[in-house]
Amino acid sequence: MAAPIEFTVAACDGFARAGRIRTAHGEVATPAFMPVGTRAAVKAMSPDELWEIGYRLVLANAYHLLLRPGPDLVREMGGIARFMAFPGATLTDSGGFQAMSLAKINSISEDGIRFRSHLDGAPVTLTPESAIEVQQALGSDIMMVLDECTPYPAEHGAALKSLEMTARWAERCLRARSSATQALFGIVQGGIYADLRRLSAEQITSLAFDGFAAGGLSVGEPKDAMLEMAALTASMLPADRPRYLMGVGTPSDLIAAVEMGFDMFDCVLPTRNARNGMAYTSAGKISIKRAAYVRDPGPLDSNCQCRTCRTFSRAYLRHLYLSGEILAARALTEHNLFFYARLMREAQAAIASRTFRAYANSVTTALAEGDGADKETD
Amino acid sequence: MAAPIEFTVAACDGFARAGRIRTAHGEVATPAFMPVGTRAAVKAMSPDELWEIGYRLVLANAYHLLLRPGPDLVREMGGIARFMAFPGATLTDSGGFQAMSLAKINSISEDGIRFRSHLDGAPVTLTPESAIEVQQALGSDIMMVLDECTPYPAEHGAALKSLEMTARWAERCLRARSSATQALFGIVQGGIYADLRRLSAEQITSLAFDGFAAGGLSVGEPKDAMLEMAALTASMLPADRPRYLMGVGTPSDLIAAVEMGFDMFDCVLPTRNARNGMAYTSAGKISIKRAAYVRDPGPLDSNCQCRTCRTFSRAYLRHLYLSGEILAARALTEHNLFFYARLMREAQAAIASRTFRAYANSVTTALAEGDGADKETD
């Protein structure tokens, strides 16, 4: 039986690697950033725009889709990619992270997570088995195990207890998986404790997952701790499987994580920041609200070839933003997602030409300019 | 000196006519519907999408642009079309209608309208002269005179007084106009009084305007009165100038008005209704919220070739709408504007082939179906 996905590393430069993930819905070049399509839509974007920018893999949230419109409906409509009319591949998270951050939790036990829907208060139980069942109904190309995301801060003892349950849940997820076309990724936890990260990585990589993720990062811990734990986790993950750093991050975080050997990323920053008037540019972040742009006829980023930069002036975008026009959210989101896609394309090329270090330096220096450097506070 | 616009009637069928308006920013086929771009953006749409649907002329509101970002900025950015990156022609209203409906009016006198901005309460005076000055700064291809829109209901005496001031303001607007590339249209008022409509039409058409509009309709009067006054006004307007029915209307209103001999229309219905989940289809209006569509894999309108109908199912659009996704507003707006554009294209073809009456009958019958017929309550 063919594996549900096939990962090929085409080039390495230090720990960084460039490659491809073949899925049932096409190939994805790595390192890859995944736009977040929470409710089966990337906010403000149409699926053809995502495709034109170059995205071949988007993320959707099982928690949201479980509550509305429900996994059975999505299955009936041909699966999540077809439902949202995205011609590429999809990854779904397990729903656990959102249940813990959005819902009213009733209990987290060995069995699973009991919570009340943030939409209507209806009681829902998510177990390792039901998390897989939901994602199999959604029909994503890559599913994630149900894990307990260790919060920050957490005591060593609590983090240990949590990662051990995550390991038992991981085994249950693997046993529950019946789809031959959907990959399943394990998730390493361990908080910010190096020994626990190692232990969790040993436990999770001993299981036959198609890929591995570092979870429980970017949840409030200091940036240095995040980067240290990410690097440690990456070093423990097998080289022949995709490595996914969940929920990270800023452009400079992504460059740092690519250098550690991560292949996949997701983050709401480019889309959420866009809706708040923030644009990523080759000279750092800018806020389109600033009075300095009121009569500025230039594009957001004179080095950018996206449709927004080819079409609209900063003066117009500022006017749209201040007027609350939907087109402001559209134009800035398209620009930011183009920026992230270009960053990954450039990283791939730099790895292939073994110039990644120089590329990383040049990008990181440029990004530190602008209205404000990329900060934790994103 | 060449006229700022040139209007050519290519075919007539009864009172209905098909033709072209040549402007400094390209040609516009008539009958033409103009999408409303209140704040220099058609809500939820990008300018290239408007162009691809076939729109060559959009409307922007001088009132809104006067307050923000201000006419001087728009002039500095190359005029309204360039500012909003629309590659076609633009029409601006005078700002009077919005001042009277949105702002806190301090006084309406022979001099003009004194009001307070709905944004920040700043005092603004709009006179016939300043309304032209603002529109000349905006650089639209077609400007509208400042008029006093007679409210409904209005006594005969009040409506008479109002239209006479409108006539004096019309002369002042003509005298104030200095641009050789921007057309100026006069506006006929008169409420729902046939004698006053005739009087106003005589007064306004005695002046050297480049086109003529029927104003003060669709402001709350019964549909029959609206249609009767529109038909009467159309019959009084010269055949060699474009005739513009302001603020109207539903698809069946447009068909009726084309049959009266009107050439141009604007209305917020297709865009505003879209944002409220209403779609115009060849079988009448539908509300995407309806539970009947929850598992409906079909398009909004199986006779429609728009991008929304080629891409998304009703089930997905319903999910997007209930989830509050921006893409719902985008997809429904694009569909509705495509519907209106197609209606005008089909009307043009039916006039050219002298089959307009049969076309009008077939459309009007079909539109009466659906979740609900086109009603005043739009």
mmCIF file of N, CA, C and O in Angstrom, chain B residues 38 60-76 78-81 90-96 98-99 113 115 124-146 173 176-179 182-184:
data_model
loop_
_atom_site.group_PDB
_atom_site.id
_atom_site.type_symbol
_atom_site.label_atom_id
_atom_site.label_comp_id
_atom_site.label_asym_id
_atom_site.label_seq_id
_atom_site.Cartn_x
_atom_site.Cartn_y
_atom_site.Cartn_z
ATOM 1 N N THR B 38 -19.253 53.966 -3.051
ATOM 2 C CA THR B 38 -19.476 55.102 -2.155
ATOM 3 C C THR B 38 -18.191 55.831 -1.776
ATOM 4 O O THR B 38 -18.047 57.023 -2.003
ATOM 5 N N ALA B 60 -19.255 57.100 -7.683
ATOM 6 C CA ALA B 60 -18.685 57.372 -6.363
ATOM 7 C C ALA B 60 -19.428 58.562 -5.766
ATOM 8 O O ALA B 60 -19.982 59.390 -6.497
ATOM 9 N N ASN B 61 -19.446 58.633 -4.443
ATOM 10 C CA ASN B 61 -20.238 59.657 -3.768
ATOM 11 C C ASN B 61 -19.371 60.831 -3.352
ATOM 12 O O ASN B 61 -18.490 60.700 -2.498
ATOM 13 N N ALA B 62 -19.670 61.995 -3.914
ATOM 14 C CA ALA B 62 -18.891 63.191 -3.603
ATOM 15 C C ALA B 62 -18.980 63.551 -2.128
ATOM 16 O O ALA B 62 -18.004 64.023 -1.532
ATOM 17 N N TYR B 63 -20.144 63.319 -1.519
ATOM 18 C CA TYR B 63 -20.301 63.630 -0.095
ATOM 19 C C TYR B 63 -19.246 62.904 0.737
ATOM 20 O O TYR B 63 -18.531 63.509 1.529
ATOM 21 N N HIS B 64 -19.152 61.580 0.550
ATOM 22 C CA HIS B 64 -18.207 60.800 1.340
ATOM 23 C C HIS B 64 -16.765 61.199 1.054
ATOM 24 O O HIS B 64 -15.945 61.308 1.960
ATOM 25 N N LEU B 65 -16.457 61.411 -0.209
ATOM 26 C CA LEU B 65 -15.072 61.710 -0.583
ATOM 27 C C LEU B 65 -14.680 63.133 -0.187
ATOM 28 O O LEU B 65 -13.507 63.401 0.079
ATOM 29 N N LEU B 66 -15.677 64.013 -0.126
ATOM 30 C CA LEU B 66 -15.423 65.371 0.352
ATOM 31 C C LEU B 66 -14.954 65.328 1.803
ATOM 32 O O LEU B 66 -14.016 66.022 2.197
ATOM 33 N N LEU B 67 -15.604 64.463 2.604
ATOM 34 C CA LEU B 67 -15.249 64.375 4.028
ATOM 35 C C LEU B 67 -13.962 63.569 4.221
ATOM 36 O O LEU B 67 -13.155 63.875 5.082
ATOM 37 N N ARG B 68 -13.778 62.519 3.443
ATOM 38 C CA ARG B 68 -12.614 61.652 3.590
ATOM 39 C C ARG B 68 -12.391 60.895 2.314
ATOM 40 O O ARG B 68 -13.326 60.224 1.892
ATOM 41 N N PRO B 69 -11.261 60.959 1.660
ATOM 42 C CA PRO B 69 -10.015 61.594 2.082
ATOM 43 C C PRO B 69 -9.903 63.050 1.668
ATOM 44 O O PRO B 69 -8.871 63.654 1.909
ATOM 45 N N GLY B 70 -10.949 63.637 1.086
ATOM 46 C CA GLY B 70 -10.896 65.027 0.647
ATOM 47 C C GLY B 70 -10.559 65.120 -0.823
ATOM 48 O O GLY B 70 -9.727 64.374 -1.329
ATOM 49 N N PRO B 71 -11.214 66.059 -1.530
ATOM 50 C CA PRO B 71 -11.034 66.149 -2.984
ATOM 51 C C PRO B 71 -9.611 66.517 -3.414
ATOM 52 O O PRO B 71 -9.158 66.068 -4.470
ATOM 53 N N ASP B 72 -8.901 67.294 -2.592
ATOM 54 C CA ASP B 72 -7.544 67.692 -2.989
ATOM 55 C C ASP B 72 -6.628 66.478 -3.066
ATOM 56 O O ASP B 72 -5.794 66.364 -3.965
ATOM 57 N N LEU B 73 -6.764 65.572 -2.098
ATOM 58 C CA LEU B 73 -5.943 64.364 -2.109
ATOM 59 C C LEU B 73 -6.256 63.527 -3.351
ATOM 60 O O LEU B 73 -5.343 63.031 -4.024
ATOM 61 N N VAL B 74 -7.535 63.394 -3.650
ATOM 62 C CA VAL B 74 -7.913 62.579 -4.817
ATOM 63 C C VAL B 74 -7.352 63.207 -6.092
ATOM 64 O O VAL B 74 -6.827 62.508 -6.967
ATOM 65 N N ARG B 75 -7.437 64.526 -6.193
ATOM 66 C CA ARG B 75 -6.881 65.213 -7.361
ATOM 67 C C ARG B 75 -5.372 64.949 -7.462
ATOM 68 O O ARG B 75 -4.853 64.615 -8.536
ATOM 69 N N GLU B 76 -4.710 65.070 -6.336
ATOM 70 C CA GLU B 76 -3.255 64.866 -6.295
ATOM 71 C C GLU B 76 -2.890 63.435 -6.717
ATOM 72 O O GLU B 76 -1.812 63.205 -7.285
ATOM 73 N N GLY B 78 -4.327 61.785 -8.968
ATOM 74 C CA GLY B 78 -4.635 61.552 -10.375
ATOM 75 C C GLY B 78 -6.110 61.407 -10.682
ATOM 76 O O GLY B 78 -6.481 60.975 -11.776
ATOM 77 N N GLY B 79 -6.954 61.765 -9.704
ATOM 78 C CA GLY B 79 -8.395 61.667 -9.938
ATOM 79 C C GLY B 79 -8.956 60.364 -9.403
ATOM 80 O O GLY B 79 -8.230 59.430 -9.083
ATOM 81 N N ILE B 80 -10.278 60.350 -9.316
ATOM 82 C CA ILE B 80 -10.960 59.256 -8.634
ATOM 83 C C ILE B 80 -10.708 57.887 -9.288
ATOM 84 O O ILE B 80 -10.460 56.888 -8.591
ATOM 85 N N ALA B 81 -10.725 57.818 -10.620
ATOM 86 C CA ALA B 81 -10.551 56.518 -11.279
ATOM 87 C C ALA B 81 -9.164 55.964 -10.994
ATOM 88 O O ALA B 81 -9.002 54.799 -10.621
ATOM 89 N N THR B 90 -15.901 57.118 -14.501
ATOM 90 C CA THR B 90 -16.569 57.314 -13.217
ATOM 91 C C THR B 90 -17.608 58.419 -13.320
ATOM 92 O O THR B 90 -17.482 59.345 -14.124
ATOM 93 N N LEU B 91 -18.628 58.303 -12.490
ATOM 94 C CA LEU B 91 -19.629 59.343 -12.319
ATOM 95 C C LEU B 91 -19.666 59.679 -10.841
ATOM 96 O O LEU B 91 -19.575 58.785 -10.006
ATOM 97 N N THR B 92 -19.746 60.964 -10.536
ATOM 98 C CA THR B 92 -19.914 61.351 -9.130
ATOM 99 C C THR B 92 -21.241 62.053 -8.966
ATOM 100 O O THR B 92 -21.649 62.829 -9.826
ATOM 101 N N ASP B 93 -21.911 61.773 -7.856
ATOM 102 C CA ASP B 93 -23.071 62.589 -7.535
ATOM 103 C C ASP B 93 -22.565 63.873 -6.885
ATOM 104 O O ASP B 93 -21.367 64.047 -6.657
ATOM 105 N N SER B 94 -23.489 64.769 -6.589
ATOM 106 C CA SER B 94 -23.077 66.106 -6.133
ATOM 107 C C SER B 94 -22.791 66.146 -4.645
ATOM 108 O O SER B 94 -22.192 67.091 -4.161
ATOM 109 N N GLY B 95 -23.259 65.145 -3.912
ATOM 110 C CA GLY B 95 -23.115 65.165 -2.466
ATOM 111 C C GLY B 95 -24.358 65.641 -1.757
ATOM 112 O O GLY B 95 -24.514 65.438 -0.552
ATOM 113 N N GLY B 96 -25.279 66.276 -2.487
ATOM 114 C CA GLY B 96 -26.469 66.835 -1.852
ATOM 115 C C GLY B 96 -27.358 65.774 -1.226
ATOM 116 O O GLY B 96 -27.801 65.915 -0.083
ATOM 117 N N GLN B 98 -26.675 62.726 -0.142
ATOM 118 C CA GLN B 98 -26.104 62.127 1.069
ATOM 119 C C GLN B 98 -26.079 63.132 2.227
ATOM 120 O O GLN B 98 -26.308 62.754 3.362
ATOM 121 N N ALA B 99 -25.763 64.404 1.896
ATOM 122 C CA ALA B 99 -25.762 65.409 2.960
ATOM 123 C C ALA B 99 -27.132 65.449 3.622
ATOM 124 O O ALA B 99 -27.252 65.508 4.842
ATOM 125 N N ILE B 113 -26.301 74.135 1.064
ATOM 126 C CA ILE B 113 -26.633 73.267 2.192
ATOM 127 C C ILE B 113 -25.528 73.386 3.232
ATOM 128 O O ILE B 113 -24.355 73.184 2.921
ATOM 129 N N PHE B 115 -24.202 71.726 6.682
ATOM 130 C CA PHE B 115 -24.422 70.509 7.480
ATOM 131 C C PHE B 115 -23.187 70.216 8.306
ATOM 132 O O PHE B 115 -22.151 70.869 8.158
ATOM 133 N N VAL B 124 -19.737 71.892 7.282
ATOM 134 C CA VAL B 124 -19.411 71.907 5.853
ATOM 135 C C VAL B 124 -20.526 72.655 5.138
ATOM 136 O O VAL B 124 -21.691 72.550 5.517
ATOM 137 N N THR B 125 -20.160 73.431 4.141
ATOM 138 C CA THR B 125 -21.169 74.075 3.297
ATOM 139 C C THR B 125 -21.005 73.566 1.878
ATOM 140 O O THR B 125 -19.889 73.538 1.338
ATOM 141 N N LEU B 126 -22.097 73.119 1.310
ATOM 142 C CA LEU B 126 -22.085 72.659 -0.074
ATOM 143 C C LEU B 126 -22.966 73.613 -0.865
ATOM 144 O O LEU B 126 -24.160 73.730 -0.589
ATOM 145 N N THR B 127 -22.358 74.334 -1.795
ATOM 146 C CA THR B 127 -23.118 75.223 -2.665
ATOM 147 C C THR B 127 -23.068 74.646 -4.071
ATOM 148 O O THR B 127 -22.267 73.744 -4.343
ATOM 149 N N PRO B 128 -23.896 75.132 -4.973
ATOM 150 C CA PRO B 128 -23.790 74.668 -6.361
ATOM 151 C C PRO B 128 -22.356 74.814 -6.871
ATOM 152 O O PRO B 128 -21.833 73.904 -7.528
ATOM 153 N N GLU B 129 -21.709 75.912 -6.526
ATOM 154 C CA GLU B 129 -20.352 76.155 -7.009
ATOM 155 C C GLU B 129 -19.359 75.189 -6.373
ATOM 156 O O GLU B 129 -18.486 74.635 -7.045
ATOM 157 N N SER B 130 -19.492 74.986 -5.037
ATOM 158 C CA SER B 130 -18.509 74.113 -4.390
ATOM 159 C C SER B 130 -18.746 72.653 -4.776
ATOM 160 O O SER B 130 -17.808 71.854 -4.845
ATOM 161 N N ALA B 131 -19.996 72.276 -5.056
ATOM 162 C CA ALA B 131 -20.272 70.903 -5.490
ATOM 163 C C ALA B 131 -19.553 70.611 -6.811
ATOM 164 O O ALA B 131 -19.027 69.513 -7.027
ATOM 165 N N ILE B 132 -19.517 71.622 -7.688
ATOM 166 C CA ILE B 132 -18.799 71.443 -8.960
ATOM 167 C C ILE B 132 -17.295 71.444 -8.720
ATOM 168 O O ILE B 132 -16.557 70.627 -9.286
ATOM 169 N N GLU B 133 -16.850 72.329 -7.845
ATOM 170 C CA GLU B 133 -15.419 72.395 -7.532
ATOM 171 C C GLU B 133 -14.928 71.048 -6.982
ATOM 172 O O GLU B 133 -13.875 70.548 -7.374
ATOM 173 N N VAL B 134 -15.707 70.480 -6.072
ATOM 174 C CA VAL B 134 -15.349 69.180 -5.495
ATOM 175 C C VAL B 134 -15.279 68.117 -6.601
ATOM 176 O O VAL B 134 -14.313 67.352 -6.699
ATOM 177 N N GLN B 135 -16.282 68.071 -7.438
ATOM 178 C CA GLN B 135 -16.319 67.025 -8.470
ATOM 179 C C GLN B 135 -15.235 67.249 -9.527
ATOM 180 O O GLN B 135 -14.728 66.292 -10.097
ATOM 181 N N GLN B 136 -14.892 68.513 -9.772
ATOM 182 C CA GLN B 136 -13.785 68.761 -10.705
ATOM 183 C C GLN B 136 -12.465 68.301 -10.105
ATOM 184 O O GLN B 136 -11.607 67.778 -10.809
ATOM 185 N N ALA B 137 -12.323 68.446 -8.797
ATOM 186 C CA ALA B 137 -11.119 67.925 -8.141
ATOM 187 C C ALA B 137 -11.112 66.402 -8.175
ATOM 188 O O ALA B 137 -10.070 65.773 -8.391
ATOM 189 N N LEU B 138 -12.274 65.803 -7.976
ATOM 190 C CA LEU B 138 -12.352 64.338 -8.022
ATOM 191 C C LEU B 138 -12.051 63.830 -9.430
ATOM 192 O O LEU B 138 -11.560 62.721 -9.604
ATOM 193 N N GLY B 139 -12.371 64.649 -10.437
ATOM 194 C CA GLY B 139 -12.000 64.281 -11.803
ATOM 195 C C GLY B 139 -12.867 63.198 -12.417
ATOM 196 O O GLY B 139 -12.413 62.452 -13.296
ATOM 197 N N SER B 140 -14.122 63.113 -11.992
ATOM 198 C CA SER B 140 -15.029 62.125 -12.591
ATOM 199 C C SER B 140 -15.341 62.505 -14.035
ATOM 200 O O SER B 140 -15.223 63.662 -14.427
ATOM 201 N N ASP B 141 -15.764 61.525 -14.821
ATOM 202 C CA ASP B 141 -16.112 61.797 -16.217
ATOM 203 C C ASP B 141 -17.477 62.447 -16.334
ATOM 204 O O ASP B 141 -17.727 63.200 -17.268
ATOM 205 N N ILE B 142 -18.353 62.105 -15.394
ATOM 206 C CA ILE B 142 -19.689 62.692 -15.388
ATOM 207 C C ILE B 142 -19.964 63.238 -13.996
ATOM 208 O O ILE B 142 -19.849 62.524 -13.002
ATOM 209 N N MET B 143 -20.296 64.545 -13.943
ATOM 210 C CA MET B 143 -20.628 65.207 -12.682
ATOM 211 C C MET B 143 -22.136 65.428 -12.652
ATOM 212 O O MET B 143 -22.781 65.542 -13.694
ATOM 213 N N MET B 144 -22.673 65.518 -11.449
ATOM 214 C CA MET B 144 -24.100 65.803 -11.286
ATOM 215 C C MET B 144 -24.259 67.165 -10.620
ATOM 216 O O MET B 144 -23.467 67.549 -9.763
ATOM 217 N N VAL B 145 -25.314 67.886 -11.016
ATOM 218 C CA VAL B 145 -25.589 69.169 -10.383
ATOM 219 C C VAL B 145 -25.995 68.959 -8.934
ATOM 220 O O VAL B 145 -26.503 67.901 -8.560
ATOM 221 N N LEU B 146 -25.791 69.994 -8.134
ATOM 222 C CA LEU B 146 -26.368 69.991 -6.795
ATOM 223 C C LEU B 146 -27.856 70.286 -6.938
ATOM 224 O O LEU B 146 -28.238 71.268 -7.581
ATOM 225 N N CYS B 173 -24.576 75.775 -11.240
ATOM 226 C CA CYS B 173 -23.619 74.671 -11.485
ATOM 227 C C CYS B 173 -23.020 74.780 -12.883
ATOM 228 O O CYS B 173 -21.808 74.634 -13.068
ATOM 229 N N ALA B 176 -20.518 77.442 -13.022
ATOM 230 C CA ALA B 176 -19.321 77.155 -12.218
ATOM 231 C C ALA B 176 -18.402 76.141 -12.905
ATOM 232 O O ALA B 176 -17.222 76.048 -12.573
ATOM 233 N N ARG B 177 -18.940 75.379 -13.821
ATOM 234 C CA ARG B 177 -18.148 74.322 -14.447
ATOM 235 C C ARG B 177 -17.055 74.921 -15.341
ATOM 236 O O ARG B 177 -17.339 75.737 -16.208
ATOM 237 N N SER B 178 -15.824 74.500 -15.144
ATOM 238 C CA SER B 178 -14.737 74.990 -15.990
ATOM 239 C C SER B 178 -14.025 73.852 -16.713
ATOM 240 O O SER B 178 -13.278 74.096 -17.644
ATOM 241 N N SER B 179 -14.222 72.617 -16.278
ATOM 242 C CA SER B 179 -13.537 71.490 -16.909
ATOM 243 C C SER B 179 -14.112 71.211 -18.291
ATOM 244 O O SER B 179 -15.328 71.179 -18.481
ATOM 245 N N GLN B 182 -15.011 66.984 -18.331
ATOM 246 C CA GLN B 182 -15.993 66.374 -17.443
ATOM 247 C C GLN B 182 -17.396 66.829 -17.826
ATOM 248 O O GLN B 182 -17.670 68.031 -17.861
ATOM 249 N N ALA B 183 -18.259 65.870 -18.101
ATOM 250 C CA ALA B 183 -19.637 66.176 -18.447
ATOM 251 C C ALA B 183 -20.395 66.601 -17.199
ATOM 252 O O ALA B 183 -19.985 66.304 -16.075
ATOM 253 N N LEU B 184 -21.493 67.311 -17.404
ATOM 254 C CA LEU B 184 -22.347 67.721 -16.283
ATOM 255 C C LEU B 184 -23.793 67.407 -16.644
ATOM 256 O O LEU B 184 -24.261 67.776 -17.725
#
